[in-house]
Amino acid sequence: MKNFGFYIQPDSQIDFDNNNRNLAALVSQREPSFDWCIGCGTCTATCTAGNFTGFNFRKVALLVHRGENEQALQEVEKCMLCGKCNLACPRGVNTRNVVASIQKIFSRYQNLVY
Amino acid sequence: MIKEGKKLIWQDYQKEIAGDHFFYVRSCIRQTFFPGSEWAFIKILKEFLHKDLYENPAHTTCTGIGYHTDVVPFDTTMTVAARQFALMTEAGYENLIPSCITSFGLYTEILETWREFPEVEARVREFLWKATRREFKKPKNLAHASDVIFKFRNQIAAQAKYRLVNKLTGEPLRVVEHIGCHYAKMFPSKGVGGAEYPYVLTGMVESWGGQVIDYPERRHCCGFGFRQYLVQANRGFSIACSKKKFDSMEPYKPDMIITNCPGCPMFLDRWQYVIGEMEGKTYGPDGHGIPVFTYEEVAGLLLGLDPWRLGLQVHQVSCESVLDKIGIEYDPDEKYKSLDGKDLGRPEVPSVLKV
């Protein structure tokens, strides 16, 4: 394969027709405060795991809402469930329970990944 | 959408296209990308449609590429355009037809700016006078060259030797039409059919016997995008746009692509080679790619002009499959010969895309 000095950018379009967005509904059911998130990123700024692994709760929330569940699962596996983000959240979202809920839902409904 | 609904929308986006006495301004990049297209346009208008067309060799670039890459200020661009208008006025013409979609968009933008802000027009008139001692009248009618071919599409069909029909099966050729973004996306009311349902190429294809394919990414940009391409590191954005279109149109098995912009045929044609070299992926049957044409090339072919005189040998994707389907006669030995019969040499053969 030839190298022309650039590469073809992967498609970043979100196809809501193909993505499974049931995960977002199930998470909201288990932890209703998930719907209060405004994506401010305070959780991410205070995250200890994020310092070492690139874990990003705001990104997890976005991926779950978009139905990009496979990536969301890969992300939540990095969380240590320390709960610092819980203390920092200005909206009172129970972020720790959101992450725990995602892990539990995935362990129960594996087909959500695809 | 229901077809009747489309027709209602198209009625709202009909534009006035002058019928004769055209002042033609060429495109800077088409001369090298597809050199036969502008030759064919002038030949068709003068010899087949018997129209009065004049071009002044003193006209210059519209500065569109420089303007859209932020290296030429708008005041300079407007003054250059004013000089083209002055050349047109001096020659006694009122109907401006640019060959380039970006020029068309830019002239439209300038005229709209002057309509909204007359003081800007006065300032530009002063700039032009100070720089060149010229004065000008604004064009009475501004239409893109494809608008003119669209207006005379039925006369062209009446004189055509061939139609966009597979001569073996009798089926219409399946055609992807691709409109340049600057044709109607900036000023929808200035394009035939508006931005969502531009009819300019569809009308030609239908009149000439082909079948237009509707596919999901039909209105997506080809990826030229000026800054996306001019900076090497950004070309990944450019090729991603073309790839998105190819991936979207591939299941509909198009026979060919027809375009009305200088950049679109260039990128839809050349990127097929690059995608092949980078990812090993080819489109179209048997790895030969999907041939890409300008509307003048298609009109010229149907009118019986020689494919090699139209410059089809400079296309990256070989066009012979379409010529064979339509039944156009051509001499393969003449493909790489100049007008005076000299051998022009052979281009390097791609490693993936078949030619």
mmCIF file with all atom_site columns, C-alpha atoms in Angstrom, chain A residues 1-2 4-9 11 13, chain B residues 232 235-237 239-240 244 273 277-278:
data_model
loop_
_atom_site.group_PDB
_atom_site.id
_atom_site.type_symbol
_atom_site.label_atom_id
_atom_site.label_alt_id
_atom_site.label_comp_id
_atom_site.label_asym_id
_atom_site.label_entity_id
_atom_site.label_seq_id
_atom_site.pdbx_PDB_ins_code
_atom_site.Cartn_x
_atom_site.Cartn_y
_atom_site.Cartn_z
_atom_site.occupancy
_atom_site.B_iso_or_equiv
_atom_site.pdbx_formal_charge
_atom_site.auth_seq_id
_atom_site.auth_comp_id
_atom_site.auth_asym_id
_atom_site.auth_atom_id
_atom_site.pdbx_PDB_model_num
ATOM 1  C CA . MET A 1 1   ? 0.000   0.000  0.000  1.00 0.00 ? 1   MET A CA 1
ATOM 2  C CA . LYS A 1 2   ? 1.309   3.422  -0.913 1.00 0.00 ? 2   LYS A CA 1
ATOM 3  C CA . PHE A 1 4   ? 0.772   9.604  0.157  1.00 0.00 ? 4   PHE A CA 1
ATOM 4  C CA . GLY A 1 5   ? 1.560   11.562 3.329  1.00 0.00 ? 5   GLY A CA 1
ATOM 5  C CA . PHE A 1 6   ? -2.004  11.435 4.641  1.00 0.00 ? 6   PHE A CA 1
ATOM 6  C CA . TYR A 1 7   ? -4.546  8.776  5.550  1.00 0.00 ? 7   TYR A CA 1
ATOM 7  C CA . ILE A 1 8   ? -8.262  8.398  4.946  1.00 0.00 ? 8   ILE A CA 1
ATOM 8  C CA . GLN A 1 9   ? -10.099 9.836  7.936  1.00 0.00 ? 9   GLN A CA 1
ATOM 9  C CA . ASP A 1 11  ? -16.142 8.125  9.169  1.00 0.00 ? 11  ASP A CA 1
ATOM 10 C CA . GLN A 1 13  ? -20.989 9.898  11.449 1.00 0.00 ? 13  GLN A CA 1
ATOM 11 C CA . GLN B 2 232 ? -1.265  17.840 2.369  1.00 0.00 ? 232 GLN B CA 1
ATOM 12 C CA . ARG B 2 235 ? -6.153  15.521 2.431  1.00 0.00 ? 235 ARG B CA 1
ATOM 13 C CA . GLY B 2 236 ? -7.476  12.706 4.589  1.00 0.00 ? 236 GLY B CA 1
ATOM 14 C CA . PHE B 2 237 ? -10.623 14.809 5.117  1.00 0.00 ? 237 PHE B CA 1
ATOM 15 C CA . ILE B 2 239 ? -10.588 11.695 0.382  1.00 0.00 ? 239 ILE B CA 1
ATOM 16 C CA . ALA B 2 240 ? -12.901 10.637 3.250  1.00 0.00 ? 240 ALA B CA 1
ATOM 17 C CA . LYS B 2 244 ? -18.239 8.230  1.729  1.00 0.00 ? 244 LYS B CA 1
ATOM 18 C CA . TYR B 2 273 ? -6.943  5.595  -7.786 1.00 0.00 ? 273 TYR B CA 1
ATOM 19 C CA . GLU B 2 277 ? -3.545  2.336  -3.656 1.00 0.00 ? 277 GLU B CA 1
ATOM 20 C CA . MET B 2 278 ? -4.154  3.071  0.036  1.00 0.00 ? 278 MET B CA 1
#
